[in-house]
Coordinates of C-alpha atoms and ligand atoms in Angstrom, one line a residue:
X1 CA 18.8 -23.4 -24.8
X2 CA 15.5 -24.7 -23.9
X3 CA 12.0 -24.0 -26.0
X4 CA 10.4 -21.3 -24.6
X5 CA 6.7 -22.0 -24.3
X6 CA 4.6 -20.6 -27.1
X7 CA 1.6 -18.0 -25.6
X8 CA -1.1 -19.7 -27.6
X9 CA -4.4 -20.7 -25.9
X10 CA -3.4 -23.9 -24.6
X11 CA -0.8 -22.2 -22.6
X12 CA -2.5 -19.2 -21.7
X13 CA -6.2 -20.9 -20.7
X14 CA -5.4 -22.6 -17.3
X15 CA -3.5 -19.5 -16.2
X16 CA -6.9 -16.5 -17.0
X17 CA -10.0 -16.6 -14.8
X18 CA -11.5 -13.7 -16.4
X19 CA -13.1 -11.8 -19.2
X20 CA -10.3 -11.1 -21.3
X21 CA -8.5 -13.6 -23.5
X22 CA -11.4 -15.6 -24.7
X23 CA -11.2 -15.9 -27.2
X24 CA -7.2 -16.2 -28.2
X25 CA -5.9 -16.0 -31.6
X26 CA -2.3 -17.3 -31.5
X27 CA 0.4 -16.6 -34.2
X28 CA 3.9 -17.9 -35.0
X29 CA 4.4 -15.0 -36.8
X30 CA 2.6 -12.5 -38.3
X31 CA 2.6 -8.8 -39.7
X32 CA 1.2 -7.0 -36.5
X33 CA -1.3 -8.6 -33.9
X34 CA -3.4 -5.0 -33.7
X35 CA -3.7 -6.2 -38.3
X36 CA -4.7 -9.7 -37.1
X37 CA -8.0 -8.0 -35.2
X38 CA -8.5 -5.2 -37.5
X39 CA -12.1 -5.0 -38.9
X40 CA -13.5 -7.9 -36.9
X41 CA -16.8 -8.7 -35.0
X42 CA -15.0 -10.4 -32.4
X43 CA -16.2 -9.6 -29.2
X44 CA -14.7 -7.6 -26.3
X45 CA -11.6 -9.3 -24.9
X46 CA -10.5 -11.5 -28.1
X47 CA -6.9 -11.6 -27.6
X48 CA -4.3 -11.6 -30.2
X49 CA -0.9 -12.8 -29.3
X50 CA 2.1 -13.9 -31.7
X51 CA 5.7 -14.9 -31.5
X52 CA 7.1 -12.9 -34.2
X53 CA 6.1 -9.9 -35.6
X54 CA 7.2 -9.0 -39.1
X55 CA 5.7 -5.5 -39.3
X56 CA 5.7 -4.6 -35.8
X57 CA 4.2 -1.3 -35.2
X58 CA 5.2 1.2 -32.5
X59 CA 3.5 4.9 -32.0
X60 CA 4.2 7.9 -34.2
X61 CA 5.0 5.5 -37.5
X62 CA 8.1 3.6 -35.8
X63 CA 8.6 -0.1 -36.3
X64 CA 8.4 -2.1 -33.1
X65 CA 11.0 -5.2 -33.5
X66 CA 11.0 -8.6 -31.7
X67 CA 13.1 -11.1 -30.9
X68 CA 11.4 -14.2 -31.7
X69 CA 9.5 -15.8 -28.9
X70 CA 11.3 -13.3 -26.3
X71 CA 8.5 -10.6 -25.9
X72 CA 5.0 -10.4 -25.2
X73 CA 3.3 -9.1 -28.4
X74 CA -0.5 -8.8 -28.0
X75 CA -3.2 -6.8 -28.9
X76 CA -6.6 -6.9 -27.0
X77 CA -9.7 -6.4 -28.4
X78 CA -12.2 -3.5 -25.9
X79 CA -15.4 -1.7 -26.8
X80 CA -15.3 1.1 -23.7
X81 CA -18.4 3.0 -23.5
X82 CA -19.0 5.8 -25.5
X83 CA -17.5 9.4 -24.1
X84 CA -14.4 7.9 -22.6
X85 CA -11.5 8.8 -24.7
X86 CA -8.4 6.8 -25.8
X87 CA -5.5 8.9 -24.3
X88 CA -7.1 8.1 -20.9
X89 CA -7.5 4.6 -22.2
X90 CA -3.9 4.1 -23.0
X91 CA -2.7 5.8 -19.5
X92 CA -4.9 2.8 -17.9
X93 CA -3.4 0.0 -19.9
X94 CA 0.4 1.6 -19.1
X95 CA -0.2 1.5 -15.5
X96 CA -1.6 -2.3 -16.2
X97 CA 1.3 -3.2 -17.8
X98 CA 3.8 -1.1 -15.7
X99 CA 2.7 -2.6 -12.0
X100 CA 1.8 -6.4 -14.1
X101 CA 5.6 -6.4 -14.6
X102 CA 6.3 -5.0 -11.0
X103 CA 3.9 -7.7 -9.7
X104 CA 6.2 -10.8 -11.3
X105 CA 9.3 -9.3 -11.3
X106 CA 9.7 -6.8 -8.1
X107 CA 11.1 -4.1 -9.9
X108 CA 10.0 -0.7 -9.9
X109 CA 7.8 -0.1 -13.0
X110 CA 6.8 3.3 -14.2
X111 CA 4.8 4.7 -17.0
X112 CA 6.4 7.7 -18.7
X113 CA 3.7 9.1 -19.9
X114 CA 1.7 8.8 -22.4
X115 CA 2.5 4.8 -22.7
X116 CA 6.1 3.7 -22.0
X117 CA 6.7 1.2 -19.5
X118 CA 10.0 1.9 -18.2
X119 CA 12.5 -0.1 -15.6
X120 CA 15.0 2.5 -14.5
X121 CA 16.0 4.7 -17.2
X122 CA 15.0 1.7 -19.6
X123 CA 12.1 1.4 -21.7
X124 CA 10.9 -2.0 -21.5
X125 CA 7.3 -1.8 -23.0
X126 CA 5.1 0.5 -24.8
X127 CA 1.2 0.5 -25.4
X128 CA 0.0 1.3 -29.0
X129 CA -3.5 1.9 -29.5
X130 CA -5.3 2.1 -32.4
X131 CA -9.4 2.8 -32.9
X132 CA -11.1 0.1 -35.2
X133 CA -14.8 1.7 -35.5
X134 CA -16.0 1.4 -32.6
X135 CA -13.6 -0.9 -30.9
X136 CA -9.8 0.2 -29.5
X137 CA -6.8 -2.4 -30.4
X138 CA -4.6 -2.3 -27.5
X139 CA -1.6 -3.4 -28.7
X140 CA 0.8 -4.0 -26.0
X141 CA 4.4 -5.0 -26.2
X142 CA 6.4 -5.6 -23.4
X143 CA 10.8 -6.8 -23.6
X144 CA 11.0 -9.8 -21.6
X145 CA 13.8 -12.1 -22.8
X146 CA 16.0 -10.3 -24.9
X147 CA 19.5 -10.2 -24.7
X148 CA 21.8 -7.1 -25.4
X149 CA 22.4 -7.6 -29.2
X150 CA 18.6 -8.7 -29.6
X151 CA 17.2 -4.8 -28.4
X152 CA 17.5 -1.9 -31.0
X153 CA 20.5 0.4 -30.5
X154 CA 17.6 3.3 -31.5
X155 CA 17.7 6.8 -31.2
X156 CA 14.5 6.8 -29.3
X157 CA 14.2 9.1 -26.5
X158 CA 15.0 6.3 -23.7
X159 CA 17.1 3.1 -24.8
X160 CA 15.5 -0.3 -24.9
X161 CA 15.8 -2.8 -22.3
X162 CA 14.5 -6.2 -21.2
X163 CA 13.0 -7.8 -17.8
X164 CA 16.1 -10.3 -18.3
X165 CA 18.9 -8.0 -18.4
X166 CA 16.8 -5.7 -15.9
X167 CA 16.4 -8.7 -13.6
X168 CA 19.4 -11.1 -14.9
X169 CA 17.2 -14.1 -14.8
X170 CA 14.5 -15.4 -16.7
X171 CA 10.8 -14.1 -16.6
X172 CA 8.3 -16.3 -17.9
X173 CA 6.3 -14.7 -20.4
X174 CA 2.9 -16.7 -19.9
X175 CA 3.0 -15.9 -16.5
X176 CA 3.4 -12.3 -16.8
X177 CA 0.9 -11.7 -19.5
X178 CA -1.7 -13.5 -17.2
X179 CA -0.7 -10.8 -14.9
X180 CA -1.0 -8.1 -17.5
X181 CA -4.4 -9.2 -18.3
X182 CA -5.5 -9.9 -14.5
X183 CA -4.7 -6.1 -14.6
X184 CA -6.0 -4.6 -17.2
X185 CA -9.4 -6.0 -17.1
X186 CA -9.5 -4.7 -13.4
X187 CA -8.5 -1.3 -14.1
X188 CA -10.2 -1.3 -17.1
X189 CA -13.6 -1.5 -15.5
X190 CA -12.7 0.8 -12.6
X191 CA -12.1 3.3 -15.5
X192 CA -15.0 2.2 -17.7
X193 CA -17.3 3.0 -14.9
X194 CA -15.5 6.0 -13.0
X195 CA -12.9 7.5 -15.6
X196 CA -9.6 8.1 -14.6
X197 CA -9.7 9.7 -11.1
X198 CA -9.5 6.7 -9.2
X199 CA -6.5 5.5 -10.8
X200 CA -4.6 9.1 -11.0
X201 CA -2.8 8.3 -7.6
X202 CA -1.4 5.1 -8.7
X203 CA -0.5 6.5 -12.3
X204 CA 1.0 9.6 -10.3
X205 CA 3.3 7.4 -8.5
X206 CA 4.7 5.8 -11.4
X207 CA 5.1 9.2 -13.4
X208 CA 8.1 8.7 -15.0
X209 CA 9.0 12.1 -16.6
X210 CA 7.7 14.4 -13.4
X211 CA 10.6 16.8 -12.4
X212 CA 12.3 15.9 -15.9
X213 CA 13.4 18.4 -18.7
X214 CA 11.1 18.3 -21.2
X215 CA 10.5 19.8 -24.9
X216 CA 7.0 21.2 -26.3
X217 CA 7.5 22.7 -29.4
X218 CA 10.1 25.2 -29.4
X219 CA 10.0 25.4 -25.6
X220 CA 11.5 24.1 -22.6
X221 CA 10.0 23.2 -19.4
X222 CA 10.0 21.2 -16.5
X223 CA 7.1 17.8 -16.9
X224 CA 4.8 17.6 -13.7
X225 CA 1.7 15.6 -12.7
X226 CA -0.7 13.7 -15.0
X227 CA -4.2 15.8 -15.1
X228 CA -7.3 14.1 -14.1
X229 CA -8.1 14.3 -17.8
X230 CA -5.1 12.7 -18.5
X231 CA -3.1 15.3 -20.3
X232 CA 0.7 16.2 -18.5
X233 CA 1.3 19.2 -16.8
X234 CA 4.6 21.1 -17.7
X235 CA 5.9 24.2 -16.4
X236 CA 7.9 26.1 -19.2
X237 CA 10.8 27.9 -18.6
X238 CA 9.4 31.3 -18.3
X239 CA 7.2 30.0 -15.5
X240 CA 3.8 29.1 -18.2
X241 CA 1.9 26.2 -16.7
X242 CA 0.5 24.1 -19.7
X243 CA -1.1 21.1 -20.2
X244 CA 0.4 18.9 -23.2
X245 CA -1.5 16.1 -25.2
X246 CA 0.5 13.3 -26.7
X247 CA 2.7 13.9 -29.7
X248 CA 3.0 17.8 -27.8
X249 CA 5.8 17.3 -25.7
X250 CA 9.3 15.0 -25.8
X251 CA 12.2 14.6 -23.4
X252 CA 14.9 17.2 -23.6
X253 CA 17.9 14.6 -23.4
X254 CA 18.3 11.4 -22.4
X255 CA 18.2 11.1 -18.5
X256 CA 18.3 14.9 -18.0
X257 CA 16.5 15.5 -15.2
Ligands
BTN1 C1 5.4 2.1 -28.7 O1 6.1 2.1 -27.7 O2 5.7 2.9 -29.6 C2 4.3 1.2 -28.8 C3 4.7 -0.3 -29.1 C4 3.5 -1.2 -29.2 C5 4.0 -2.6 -29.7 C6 2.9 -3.6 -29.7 S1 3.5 -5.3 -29.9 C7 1.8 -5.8 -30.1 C8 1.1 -4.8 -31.0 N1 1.3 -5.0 -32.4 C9 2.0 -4.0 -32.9 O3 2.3 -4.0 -34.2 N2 2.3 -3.1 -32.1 C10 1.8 -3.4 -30.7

């Protein structure tokens, strides 16, 4: 099997035109890339990526794992402007991430909300991010290479999957984290300066869990559009409308529409 290329800076540089990746911090291994920019000074856009992760993070105290040199396993350094709030934040980098990976690979990306990146009924990528003073660490993780035996066999609420067994050919990883960042950065300043609105169409589209049977708290509803605050609508069963924060609601079953 060949080497795959490492994302270090030498790699990444001739493939970013803009503000974010300067400057990159590159890692064999290490414990978790959002630790490796924790409690800097760096400046916006510093961009942490590694090839292993030994303590890989996910949301909600899970561990994220890696296949070494398969996945893209960054964090990027941002400093929005005061007032705009890190649930909206992580629905902007999810739709980065979701239509980066439609972009290279042609598949259709979603987000299920809050910040999985899904392919089908797989989850491929999640966002995790984490507020450092005044600065947010978006970690993002995204499945590209693995094989089968390489993804866990969790009881998450979605299985894992990769681009590679999604696509059944190999997606190069520099190329689609140029793309992610491309991406981010743009809708990162079209939320910095006008929130989420002009982005809720787009994210809408992609809305993974709308129409799908979900669980907040004791109760059962039906998930439906993404607010323009960004919190989810759901419908219980008795006919409630709500609107759910992250951590509020989870799918009932796996696939159960
Ligand atoms: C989730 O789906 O629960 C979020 C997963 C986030 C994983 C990424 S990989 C890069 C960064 N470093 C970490 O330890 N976690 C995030």
């Amino acid at each position: 099997m060949a080497l795959a290329v490492r994302l270090d800076a030498d790699t990444m540089r001739p493939l970013l035109g803009g503000r974010l990746g300067e400057p990159w911090l590159w890692f064999a291994a290490c414990a978790s890339t959002q630790d490796a920019l924790r409690g800097t000074d760096l400046p916006e856009g510093t961009v942490a990526a590694a090839e292993h992760q030994t303590a890989g993070r996910g949301r909600s105290g899970r561990t994220w794992t890696d296949a070494p040199s398969r996945a893209i396993l960054v964090t990027v350094l941002l400093r929005p402007p005061a007032g705009r709030g890190l649930p909206e934040l992580s629905l902007v980098a999810g739709l980065a991430a979701a239509e980066a990976v439609e972009t290279v690979t042609g598949l259709q990306t979603d987000v299920k909300w809050p910040n999985d990146v899904v392919v089908g009924d797989h989850k491929v990528g999640g966002l995790l991010l984490e507020l450092d003073g005044g600065a947010v660490l978006c970690g993002i993780g995204i499945n590209v290479a693995q094989r089968a035996h390489e993804l866990p066999d969790g009881r998450a609420a979605l299985p894992a999957g990769s681009l590679h067994l999604a696509t059944g050919r190999d997606v190069d990883r520099a190329t689609l984290l140029a793309e992610v960042l491309r991406t981010l950065e743009r809708r990162y300043d079209a939320w910095a300066e006008h929130g989420l609105e002009p982005l809720l169409a787009d994210l809408e589209r992609r809305n993974w869990l709308r129409g799908r049977a979900v669980r907040v708290g004791g109760e059962r509803g039906t998930a439906g559009s993404i607010a323009p605050d960004g919190r989810l609508e759901v419908v219980l069963a008795d006919g409630t409308p709500r609107l759910v924060v992250s951590g509020e609601v989870s799918l009932e079953a796996r696939g159960v529409r």
